[in-house]
PDB file of C-alpha atoms in Angstrom:
ATOM      1  CA  MET A   1      18.012  -4.995  -0.998  1.00  0.00           C
ATOM      2  CA  GLY A   2      14.632  -4.404  -1.755  1.00  0.00           C
ATOM      3  CA  ALA A   3      11.902  -6.746  -4.323  1.00  0.00           C
ATOM      4  CA  ALA A   4      11.710  -5.737  -8.440  1.00  0.00           C
ATOM      5  CA  ILE A   5       8.872  -5.979  -9.847  1.00  0.00           C
ATOM      6  CA  SER A   6       7.590  -6.440 -12.991  1.00  0.00           C
ATOM      7  CA  ILE A   7       3.747  -6.908 -14.516  1.00  0.00           C
ATOM      8  CA  ASP A   8       3.869  -8.592 -17.750  1.00  0.00           C
ATOM      9  CA  TYR A   9       0.364  -7.139 -19.397  1.00  0.00           C
ATOM     10  CA  ILE A  10      -1.573  -9.202 -16.690  1.00  0.00           C
ATOM     11  CA  THR A  11      -5.175  -9.250 -17.589  1.00  0.00           C
ATOM     12  CA  HIS A  12      -7.998 -10.548 -15.101  1.00  0.00           C
ATOM     13  CA  HIS A  13     -12.012 -12.070 -15.362  1.00  0.00           C
ATOM     14  CA  TYR A  14     -13.538 -12.976 -12.331  1.00  0.00           C
ATOM     15  CA  PRO A  15     -16.091 -16.397 -12.825  1.00  0.00           C
ATOM     16  CA  GLY A  16     -18.893 -15.202 -14.543  1.00  0.00           C
ATOM     17  CA  GLN A  17     -17.986 -11.356 -15.772  1.00  0.00           C
ATOM     18  CA  GLU A  18     -18.019 -10.319 -19.535  1.00  0.00           C
ATOM     19  CA  GLN A  19     -15.490  -7.640 -18.959  1.00  0.00           C
ATOM     20  CA  PRO A  20     -12.026  -7.897 -17.494  1.00  0.00           C
ATOM     21  CA  THR A  21     -11.584  -6.655 -13.910  1.00  0.00           C
ATOM     22  CA  LEU A  22      -8.323  -5.709 -14.802  1.00  0.00           C
ATOM     23  CA  LYS A  23      -6.953  -5.257 -18.271  1.00  0.00           C
ATOM     24  CA  ASP A  24      -3.645  -5.127 -19.749  1.00  0.00           C
ATOM     25  CA  ILE A  25      -1.972  -3.518 -16.816  1.00  0.00           C
ATOM     26  CA  GLU A  26       2.432  -3.384 -17.463  1.00  0.00           C
ATOM     27  CA  VAL A  27       4.324  -1.819 -14.711  1.00  0.00           C
ATOM     28  CA  THR A  28       7.970  -1.772 -13.303  1.00  0.00           C
ATOM     29  CA  VAL A  29       8.607  -1.566 -10.037  1.00  0.00           C
ATOM     30  CA  ALA A  30      12.838  -1.064  -9.015  1.00  0.00           C
ATOM     31  CA  PRO A  31      14.217  -2.454  -6.011  1.00  0.00           C
ATOM     32  CA  GLY A  32      13.126  -0.541  -2.615  1.00  0.00           C
ATOM     33  CA  GLU A  33      10.899   2.059  -4.103  1.00  0.00           C
ATOM     34  CA  THR A  34       7.556   2.689  -2.735  1.00  0.00           C
ATOM     35  CA  VAL A  35       4.450   2.560  -5.067  1.00  0.00           C
ATOM     36  CA  ALA A  36       0.762   3.412  -4.731  1.00  0.00           C
ATOM     37  CA  LEU A  37      -2.581   2.307  -6.480  1.00  0.00           C
ATOM     38  CA  ILE A  38      -5.131   4.803  -6.295  1.00  0.00           C
ATOM     39  CA  GLY A  39      -8.774   4.628  -7.651  1.00  0.00           C
ATOM     40  CA  GLN A  40     -12.034   4.444  -7.082  1.00  0.00           C
ATOM     41  CA  SER A  41     -13.718   1.452  -5.053  1.00  0.00           C
ATOM     42  CA  GLY A  42     -14.267  -1.736  -7.381  1.00  0.00           C
ATOM     43  CA  CYS A  43     -11.472  -0.588 -10.631  1.00  0.00           C
ATOM     44  CA  GLY A  44      -9.388  -3.785  -9.238  1.00  0.00           C
ATOM     45  CA  LYS A  45      -6.037  -1.956  -6.845  1.00  0.00           C
ATOM     46  CA  SER A  46      -6.819  -5.003  -4.310  1.00  0.00           C
ATOM     47  CA  THR A  47      -6.864  -8.014  -7.358  1.00  0.00           C
ATOM     48  CA  LEU A  48      -3.918  -6.424  -8.279  1.00  0.00           C
ATOM     49  CA  LEU A  49      -2.122  -6.678  -4.885  1.00  0.00           C
ATOM     50  CA  HIS A  50      -3.328  -9.989  -4.607  1.00  0.00           C
ATOM     51  CA  MET A  51      -1.514 -10.728  -7.644  1.00  0.00           C
ATOM     52  CA  LEU A  52       1.303  -9.273  -6.120  1.00  0.00           C
ATOM     53  CA  ALA A  53       1.610 -11.662  -3.744  1.00  0.00           C
ATOM     54  CA  GLY A  54       0.924 -14.592  -5.389  1.00  0.00           C
ATOM     55  CA  LEU A  55      -2.551 -14.888  -3.831  1.00  0.00           C
ATOM     56  CA  LEU A  56      -4.477 -14.892  -7.514  1.00  0.00           C
ATOM     57  CA  LEU A  57      -3.039 -15.858 -10.107  1.00  0.00           C
ATOM     58  CA  PRO A  58      -4.144 -13.476 -13.790  1.00  0.00           C
ATOM     59  CA  SER A  59      -6.263 -15.033 -16.225  1.00  0.00           C
ATOM     60  CA  ASP A  60      -3.365 -13.794 -18.891  1.00  0.00           C
ATOM     61  CA  GLY A  61       0.505 -12.405 -18.481  1.00  0.00           C
ATOM     62  CA  CYS A  62       2.392 -12.884 -15.340  1.00  0.00           C
ATOM     63  CA  VAL A  63       3.648 -10.870 -12.182  1.00  0.00           C
ATOM     64  CA  ARG A  64       7.681 -11.581 -11.866  1.00  0.00           C
ATOM     65  CA  ILE A  65       9.705 -10.502  -8.275  1.00  0.00           C
ATOM     66  CA  ASN A  66      13.504 -10.706  -8.600  1.00  0.00           C
ATOM     67  CA  GLY A  67      12.880 -12.547 -11.735  1.00  0.00           C
ATOM     68  CA  GLN A  68      10.973 -15.387 -10.602  1.00  0.00           C
ATOM     69  CA  GLN A  69       7.283 -15.962 -11.882  1.00  0.00           C
ATOM     70  CA  VAL A  70       5.082 -15.029  -9.192  1.00  0.00           C
ATOM     71  CA  ILE A  71       1.930 -18.519  -8.366  1.00  0.00           C
ATOM     72  CA  LYS A  72       2.135 -19.121  -4.312  1.00  0.00           C
ATOM     73  CA  PRO A  73       3.137 -16.739  -1.873  1.00  0.00           C
ATOM     74  CA  SER A  74       6.679 -16.636  -0.338  1.00  0.00           C
ATOM     75  CA  PRO A  75       8.326 -15.704   3.464  1.00  0.00           C
ATOM     76  CA  ARG A  76       9.901 -12.689   1.136  1.00  0.00           C
ATOM     77  CA  TRP A  77       7.692 -10.767   1.082  1.00  0.00           C
ATOM     78  CA  ASN A  78       4.446  -9.867   3.598  1.00  0.00           C
ATOM     79  CA  MET A  79       1.134  -8.348   2.752  1.00  0.00           C
ATOM     80  CA  MET A  80      -1.240  -6.338   5.090  1.00  0.00           C
ATOM     81  CA  PHE A  81      -4.578  -6.622   4.851  1.00  0.00           C
ATOM     82  CA  GLN A  82      -7.843  -3.876   5.739  1.00  0.00           C
ATOM     83  CA  LYS A  83      -8.256  -6.393   8.891  1.00  0.00           C
ATOM     84  CA  PRO A  84      -5.594  -7.492  10.733  1.00  0.00           C
ATOM     85  CA  SER A  85      -5.134 -11.609  11.042  1.00  0.00           C
ATOM     86  CA  LEU A  86      -4.003 -11.997  14.474  1.00  0.00           C
ATOM     87  CA  TYR A  87      -4.878 -14.621  17.140  1.00  0.00           C
ATOM     88  CA  PRO A  88      -7.123 -13.070  19.826  1.00  0.00           C
ATOM     89  CA  TRP A  89      -6.141 -15.762  22.615  1.00  0.00           C
ATOM     90  CA  MET A  90      -2.062 -14.893  22.446  1.00  0.00           C
ATOM     91  CA  THR A  91      -0.250 -11.409  23.712  1.00  0.00           C
ATOM     92  CA  VAL A  92       0.700  -8.948  21.782  1.00  0.00           C
ATOM     93  CA  ARG A  93       4.374  -9.600  21.844  1.00  0.00           C
ATOM     94  CA  LYS A  94       3.077 -13.547  20.632  1.00  0.00           C
ATOM     95  CA  ASN A  95       1.872 -12.506  17.543  1.00  0.00           C
ATOM     96  CA  ALA A  96       4.173  -9.653  16.463  1.00  0.00           C
ATOM     97  CA  SER A  97       6.547 -13.110  16.238  1.00  0.00           C
ATOM     98  CA  LEU A  98       4.592 -15.464  14.547  1.00  0.00           C
ATOM     99  CA  GLY A  99       6.849 -14.461  11.192  1.00  0.00           C
ATOM    100  CA  LEU A 100      10.110 -14.935  12.922  1.00  0.00           C
ATOM    101  CA  ILE A 101       9.185 -18.176  14.943  1.00  0.00           C
ATOM    102  CA  PHE A 102       7.876 -19.818  11.713  1.00  0.00           C
ATOM    103  CA  GLN A 103      11.278 -19.042  10.061  1.00  0.00           C
ATOM    104  CA  GLY A 104      13.110 -20.250  12.647  1.00  0.00           C
ATOM    105  CA  ARG A 105      14.746 -17.151  13.327  1.00  0.00           C
ATOM    106  CA  ARG A 106      14.843 -16.902  17.009  1.00  0.00           C
ATOM    107  CA  LYS A 107      18.291 -15.364  17.710  1.00  0.00           C
ATOM    108  CA  GLY A 108      17.518 -11.997  18.967  1.00  0.00           C
ATOM    109  CA  LEU A 109      13.381 -12.792  18.781  1.00  0.00           C
ATOM    110  CA  LYS A 110      13.250 -10.345  21.897  1.00  0.00           C
ATOM    111  CA  ASP A 111      14.868  -7.527  21.420  1.00  0.00           C
ATOM    112  CA  ARG A 112      14.437  -7.433  17.840  1.00  0.00           C
ATOM    113  CA  ILE A 113      10.270  -7.594  18.684  1.00  0.00           C
ATOM    114  CA  ASP A 114      10.306  -5.102  21.240  1.00  0.00           C
ATOM    115  CA  GLN A 115      12.550  -2.787  19.438  1.00  0.00           C
ATOM    116  CA  LEU A 116       9.021  -3.023  16.517  1.00  0.00           C
ATOM    117  CA  LEU A 117       6.816  -2.602  19.212  1.00  0.00           C
ATOM    118  CA  ASP A 118       8.294   0.350  20.101  1.00  0.00           C
ATOM    119  CA  THR A 119       7.821   2.185  16.825  1.00  0.00           C
ATOM    120  CA  VAL A 120       4.238   1.233  16.248  1.00  0.00           C
ATOM    121  CA  GLY A 121       3.304   3.231  20.051  1.00  0.00           C
ATOM    122  CA  LEU A 122       2.363  -0.707  22.149  1.00  0.00           C
ATOM    123  CA  ALA A 123       5.788  -0.791  24.248  1.00  0.00           C
ATOM    124  CA  ASP A 124       3.356  -0.987  27.501  1.00  0.00           C
ATOM    125  CA  LYS A 125       0.824  -3.642  25.530  1.00  0.00           C
ATOM    126  CA  ALA A 126       3.360  -6.609  25.319  1.00  0.00           C
ATOM    127  CA  GLU A 127       1.982  -8.318  27.252  1.00  0.00           C
ATOM    128  CA  VAL A 128      -1.317  -8.166  26.745  1.00  0.00           C
ATOM    129  CA  ASN A 129      -4.289 -10.161  24.969  1.00  0.00           C
ATOM    130  CA  VAL A 130      -4.814  -8.484  21.502  1.00  0.00           C
ATOM    131  CA  GLN A 131      -8.444  -9.405  21.772  1.00  0.00           C
ATOM    132  CA  SER A 132      -8.733  -6.247  24.490  1.00  0.00           C
ATOM    133  CA  LEU A 133      -7.003  -4.370  22.246  1.00  0.00           C
ATOM    134  CA  SER A 134      -8.665  -1.456  19.723  1.00  0.00           C
ATOM    135  CA  GLY A 135      -9.099  -2.368  16.053  1.00  0.00           C
ATOM    136  CA  GLY A 136      -6.251   0.075  15.073  1.00  0.00           C
ATOM    137  CA  GLN A 137      -3.628  -1.373  17.564  1.00  0.00           C
ATOM    138  CA  GLN A 138      -4.954  -4.266  16.823  1.00  0.00           C
ATOM    139  CA  GLN A 139      -3.112  -3.374  12.876  1.00  0.00           C
ATOM    140  CA  ARG A 140      -0.716  -1.578  14.485  1.00  0.00           C
ATOM    141  CA  VAL A 141       0.510  -5.198  16.327  1.00  0.00           C
ATOM    142  CA  ALA A 142       0.174  -6.923  12.110  1.00  0.00           C
ATOM    143  CA  LEU A 143       2.152  -4.402  11.221  1.00  0.00           C
ATOM    144  CA  ALA A 144       5.332  -4.632  13.814  1.00  0.00           C
ATOM    145  CA  ARG A 145       4.666  -8.753  12.638  1.00  0.00           C
ATOM    146  CA  SER A 146       4.612  -7.801   9.102  1.00  0.00           C
ATOM    147  CA  LEU A 147       7.943  -5.605   9.775  1.00  0.00           C
ATOM    148  CA  ALA A 148       9.597  -8.243  12.111  1.00  0.00           C
ATOM    149  CA  THR A 149      10.958 -10.226   8.918  1.00  0.00           C
ATOM    150  CA  ASP A 150      12.695  -7.823   7.502  1.00  0.00           C
ATOM    151  CA  PRO A 151      10.811  -8.445   3.868  1.00  0.00           C
ATOM    152  CA  GLU A 152      12.266  -7.589   0.204  1.00  0.00           C
ATOM    153  CA  LEU A 153       8.719  -6.176  -0.540  1.00  0.00           C
ATOM    154  CA  LEU A 154       6.053  -5.167   2.181  1.00  0.00           C
ATOM    155  CA  LEU A 155       2.407  -5.040   0.491  1.00  0.00           C
ATOM    156  CA  LEU A 156      -0.705  -2.843   2.120  1.00  0.00           C
ATOM    157  CA  ASP A 157      -3.999  -2.988   1.726  1.00  0.00           C
ATOM    158  CA  GLU A 158      -4.880   0.512   3.849  1.00  0.00           C
ATOM    159  CA  PRO A 159      -4.167  -1.107   6.355  1.00  0.00           C
ATOM    160  CA  PHE A 160      -4.009   2.311   8.362  1.00  0.00           C
ATOM    161  CA  SER A 161      -7.438   3.070   7.520  1.00  0.00           C
ATOM    162  CA  ALA A 162      -8.860   1.626  10.958  1.00  0.00           C
ATOM    163  CA  LEU A 163      -6.423   4.266  12.467  1.00  0.00           C
ATOM    164  CA  ASP A 164      -6.954   7.935  14.410  1.00  0.00           C
ATOM    165  CA  ALA A 165      -5.295  10.695  12.241  1.00  0.00           C
ATOM    166  CA  PHE A 166      -2.625  11.152  14.298  1.00  0.00           C
ATOM    167  CA  THR A 167      -1.373   7.850  14.269  1.00  0.00           C
ATOM    168  CA  ARG A 168      -2.202   7.136  10.904  1.00  0.00           C
ATOM    169  CA  VAL A 169      -0.295  10.108   9.998  1.00  0.00           C
ATOM    170  CA  ALA A 170       2.833   8.725  12.798  1.00  0.00           C
ATOM    171  CA  LEU A 171       2.728   4.952  11.119  1.00  0.00           C
ATOM    172  CA  GLN A 172       2.364   6.487   7.390  1.00  0.00           C
ATOM    173  CA  ASP A 173       5.886   8.182   8.322  1.00  0.00           C
ATOM    174  CA  GLU A 174       7.501   5.192   9.872  1.00  0.00           C
ATOM    175  CA  VAL A 175       6.738   2.997   7.618  1.00  0.00           C
ATOM    176  CA  THR A 176       8.565   4.960   5.194  1.00  0.00           C
ATOM    177  CA  ARG A 177      11.116   5.243   7.204  1.00  0.00           C
ATOM    178  CA  LEU A 178      11.817   1.724   7.743  1.00  0.00           C
ATOM    179  CA  ALA A 179      11.284   0.872   4.349  1.00  0.00           C
ATOM    180  CA  ARG A 180      13.917   3.155   3.065  1.00  0.00           C
ATOM    181  CA  GLU A 181      16.224   2.097   5.568  1.00  0.00           C
ATOM    182  CA  ARG A 182      15.982  -1.345   4.950  1.00  0.00           C
ATOM    183  CA  GLY A 183      15.615  -0.778   0.902  1.00  0.00           C
ATOM    184  CA  ILE A 184      12.676  -2.588   1.557  1.00  0.00           C
ATOM    185  CA  SER A 185       9.929  -1.518  -2.082  1.00  0.00           C
ATOM    186  CA  VAL A 186       6.606  -1.391  -0.890  1.00  0.00           C
ATOM    187  CA  VAL A 187       3.322  -1.453  -2.962  1.00  0.00           C
ATOM    188  CA  PHE A 188      -0.004  -0.118  -1.368  1.00  0.00           C
ATOM    189  CA  VAL A 189      -3.162   0.410  -2.154  1.00  0.00           C
ATOM    190  CA  THR A 190      -5.729   3.732  -1.046  1.00  0.00           C
ATOM    191  CA  HIS A 191      -8.192   6.277  -1.645  1.00  0.00           C
ATOM    192  CA  ASP A 192      -6.242   8.608   0.616  1.00  0.00           C
ATOM    193  CA  ILE A 193      -4.366  11.082  -1.850  1.00  0.00           C
ATOM    194  CA  ASP A 194      -2.796  12.675   1.732  1.00  0.00           C
ATOM    195  CA  GLU A 195      -1.619   9.103   2.258  1.00  0.00           C
ATOM    196  CA  ALA A 196      -0.068   8.547  -1.524  1.00  0.00           C
ATOM    197  CA  VAL A 197       1.288  11.646  -1.975  1.00  0.00           C
ATOM    198  CA  ALA A 198       2.922  11.190   1.426  1.00  0.00           C
ATOM    199  CA  MET A 199       4.588   7.531   1.283  1.00  0.00           C
ATOM    200  CA  ALA A 200       4.759   7.490  -2.732  1.00  0.00           C
ATOM    201  CA  ASP A 201       7.353   7.736  -5.164  1.00  0.00           C
ATOM    202  CA  ARG A 202       5.104   7.255  -7.851  1.00  0.00           C
ATOM    203  CA  VAL A 203       1.762   6.988  -7.421  1.00  0.00           C
ATOM    204  CA  LEU A 204      -0.474   5.299 -10.190  1.00  0.00           C
ATOM    205  CA  VAL A 205      -3.733   6.118 -10.793  1.00  0.00           C
ATOM    206  CA  MET A 206      -6.378   3.522 -12.139  1.00  0.00           C
ATOM    207  CA  GLY A 207      -9.671   3.906 -14.205  1.00  0.00           C
ATOM    208  CA  SER A 208     -12.257   1.113 -13.909  1.00  0.00           C
ATOM    209  CA  ASN A 209     -14.655  -0.285 -16.116  1.00  0.00           C
ATOM    210  CA  PRO A 210     -12.043  -2.345 -16.931  1.00  0.00           C
ATOM    211  CA  GLY A 211      -9.168  -1.602 -14.570  1.00  0.00           C
ATOM    212  CA  THR A 212      -6.204   0.161 -15.791  1.00  0.00           C
ATOM    213  CA  ILE A 213      -3.976   2.539 -15.338  1.00  0.00           C
ATOM    214  CA  THR A 214      -4.889   5.540 -16.941  1.00  0.00           C
ATOM    215  CA  ALA A 215      -1.793   8.183 -15.066  1.00  0.00           C
ATOM    216  CA  GLU A 216       1.283   8.314 -12.968  1.00  0.00           C
ATOM    217  CA  LEU A 217       2.277  10.550 -11.039  1.00  0.00           C
ATOM    218  CA  LYS A 218       5.902  10.845  -9.927  1.00  0.00           C
ATOM    219  CA  VAL A 219       6.627  12.074  -6.043  1.00  0.00           C
ATOM    220  CA  GLU A 220       9.851  14.101  -6.300  1.00  0.00           C
ATOM    221  CA  LEU A 221       9.990  15.120  -2.612  1.00  0.00           C
ATOM    222  CA  PRO A 222      12.605  14.871   0.255  1.00  0.00           C
ATOM    223  CA  TYR A 223      11.575  12.584   2.728  1.00  0.00           C
ATOM    224  CA  PRO A 224      10.614  12.964   5.581  1.00  0.00           C
ATOM    225  CA  ARG A 225       7.695  14.891   3.544  1.00  0.00           C
ATOM    226  CA  ASP A 226       6.594  18.530   5.005  1.00  0.00           C
ATOM    227  CA  ARG A 227       2.970  17.952   4.463  1.00  0.00           C
ATOM    228  CA  ALA A 228       2.471  22.077   4.448  1.00  0.00           C
ATOM    229  CA  SER A 229       4.928  22.167   1.956  1.00  0.00           C
ATOM    230  CA  HIS A 230       3.537  24.251  -1.551  1.00  0.00           C
ATOM    231  CA  ARG A 231       4.711  21.135  -3.282  1.00  0.00           C
ATOM    232  CA  PHE A 232       2.871  18.838  -1.463  1.00  0.00           C
ATOM    233  CA  VAL A 233      -0.405  20.911  -1.684  1.00  0.00           C
ATOM    234  CA  ASP A 234       0.217  21.126  -5.794  1.00  0.00           C
ATOM    235  CA  LEU A 235       0.322  17.781  -6.108  1.00  0.00           C
ATOM    236  CA  LYS A 236      -2.013  16.711  -4.280  1.00  0.00           C
ATOM    237  CA  SER A 237      -3.962  18.968  -5.963  1.00  0.00           C
ATOM    238  CA  GLU A 238      -3.480  17.536  -9.517  1.00  0.00           C
ATOM    239  CA  LEU A 239      -4.479  13.867  -8.437  1.00  0.00           C
ATOM    240  CA  MET A 240      -7.729  15.319  -7.017  1.00  0.00           C
ATOM    241  CA  GLU A 241      -8.081  16.875 -10.334  1.00  0.00           C
ATOM    242  CA  PHE A 242      -7.713  14.216 -12.445  1.00  0.00           C
ATOM    243  CA  PHE A 243     -10.325  12.517 -10.715  1.00  0.00           C
ATOM    244  CA  GLY A 244     -12.587  15.523 -11.228  1.00  0.00           C
ATOM    245  CA  ALA A 245     -12.841  15.618  -7.069  1.00  0.00           C
ATOM    246  CA  THR A 246     -13.698  18.487  -4.958  1.00  0.00           C
ATOM    247  CA  ARG A 247     -12.372  18.253  -0.962  1.00  0.00           C
ATOM    248  CA  HIS A 248     -14.853  17.206   1.244  1.00  0.00           C
ATOM    249  CA  PRO A 249     -15.499  17.408   4.639  1.00  0.00           C
ATOM    250  CA  GLY A 250     -14.795  13.664   5.735  1.00  0.00           C
ATOM    251  CA  GLY A 251     -10.491  13.568   4.786  1.00  0.00           C
ATOM    252  CA  SER A 252      -9.129  13.766   1.494  1.00  0.00           C
ATOM    253  CA  GLY A 253     -10.324  10.659  -0.503  1.00  0.00           C
ATOM    254  CA  VAL A 254     -11.692  11.165  -4.449  1.00  0.00           C
ATOM    255  CA  GLN A 255     -15.671  12.611  -4.575  1.00  0.00           C
ATOM    256  CA  PRO A 256     -16.577  13.056  -7.953  1.00  0.00           C
ATOM    257  CA  ARG A 257     -18.113  16.062  -9.307  1.00  0.00           C
ATOM    258  CA  ALA A 258     -21.847  16.431 -10.499  1.00  0.00           C
ATOM    259  CA  GLU A 259     -21.031  17.580 -13.176  1.00  0.00           C
ATOM    260  CA  ALA A 260     -17.785  16.172 -15.475  1.00  0.00           C
ATOM    261  CA  GLU A 261     -15.712  19.222 -17.214  1.00  0.00           C
ATOM    262  CA  PRO A 262     -15.076  19.651 -20.496  1.00  0.00           C
ATOM    263  CA  GLU A 263     -12.597  16.764 -22.199  1.00  0.00           C
ATOM    264  CA  SER A 264     -10.368  19.248 -23.730  1.00  0.00           C
ATOM    265  CA  GLU A 265      -9.751  20.285 -19.905  1.00  0.00           C
ATOM    266  CA  SER A 266      -9.696  16.643 -18.324  1.00  0.00           C
ATOM    267  CA  SER A 267      -7.023  15.326 -21.312  1.00  0.00           C
ATOM    268  CA  ARG A 268      -4.735  18.222 -20.622  1.00  0.00           C
ATOM    269  CA  ARG A 269      -4.166  17.029 -16.394  1.00  0.00           C
ATOM    270  CA  GLN A 270      -4.107  14.015 -17.580  1.00  0.00           C
ATOM    271  CA  ALA A 271      -0.825  15.170 -19.737  1.00  0.00           C
ATOM    272  CA  ARG A 272       0.136  17.384 -16.891  1.00  0.00           C
ATOM    273  CA  ILE A 273       0.335  14.441 -14.255  1.00  0.00           C
ATOM    274  CA  ARG A 274       1.840  11.832 -16.770  1.00  0.00           C
ATOM    275  CA  ALA A 275       4.778  14.638 -17.533  1.00  0.00           C
ATOM    276  CA  ALA A 276       4.999  15.077 -14.070  1.00  0.00           C
TER     277      ALA A 276
END
């Protein structure tokens, strides 16, 4: 059963800041739901994710998971960071097994890890030391370790950003499939609009100075998602338009236009997203 999350009007100030990083954030996540946090750099996405993980306490308000206030990390949820945290002198198998070992769950460990390493494309690297792997391969080891313990909640801070395009898409689809099969709740931070629409049931758009939730987009598409479908493309366009952004050769991240569009048009776009 996935985790039920309630974020109750949290505000957060870092020391020395006059303006809060986050202000009056109110969000709920249903068990088994996947929610994306997307916004410009510096809007507080990762700060919010760290609060969900229990790594940071808000200045005001609280985060509750399954009705209990989050004040510290828990083995019931796992977080993947932008850079993997692995033991370089250990093999791929040992690194991927650590979560289960720490929880004392050694029964069936080898079969479980072998299955996950095959899922993330590292079955032939099981006995290789992780220090000899590429950055993308190391991130896949971290993903296998996170999934091994069957968490109620998976928190992802752009874990696919170091992967090549083909591996990134494959893992986006695989994580989505595994989470849905197991009923795991997922909250992930991304700058990638394609990734947000491909994986999420809902996309929360964050503004900055201070960080707030400015819009919500429901992604009502069946899984697995057809990235070439008209509706998929339309949803990406709605998000791009909300940010006042255009596509650029480097990918689907948000890039501001040189000139802002009229306020009335921006308001209409925001209303369309909220109504979606």
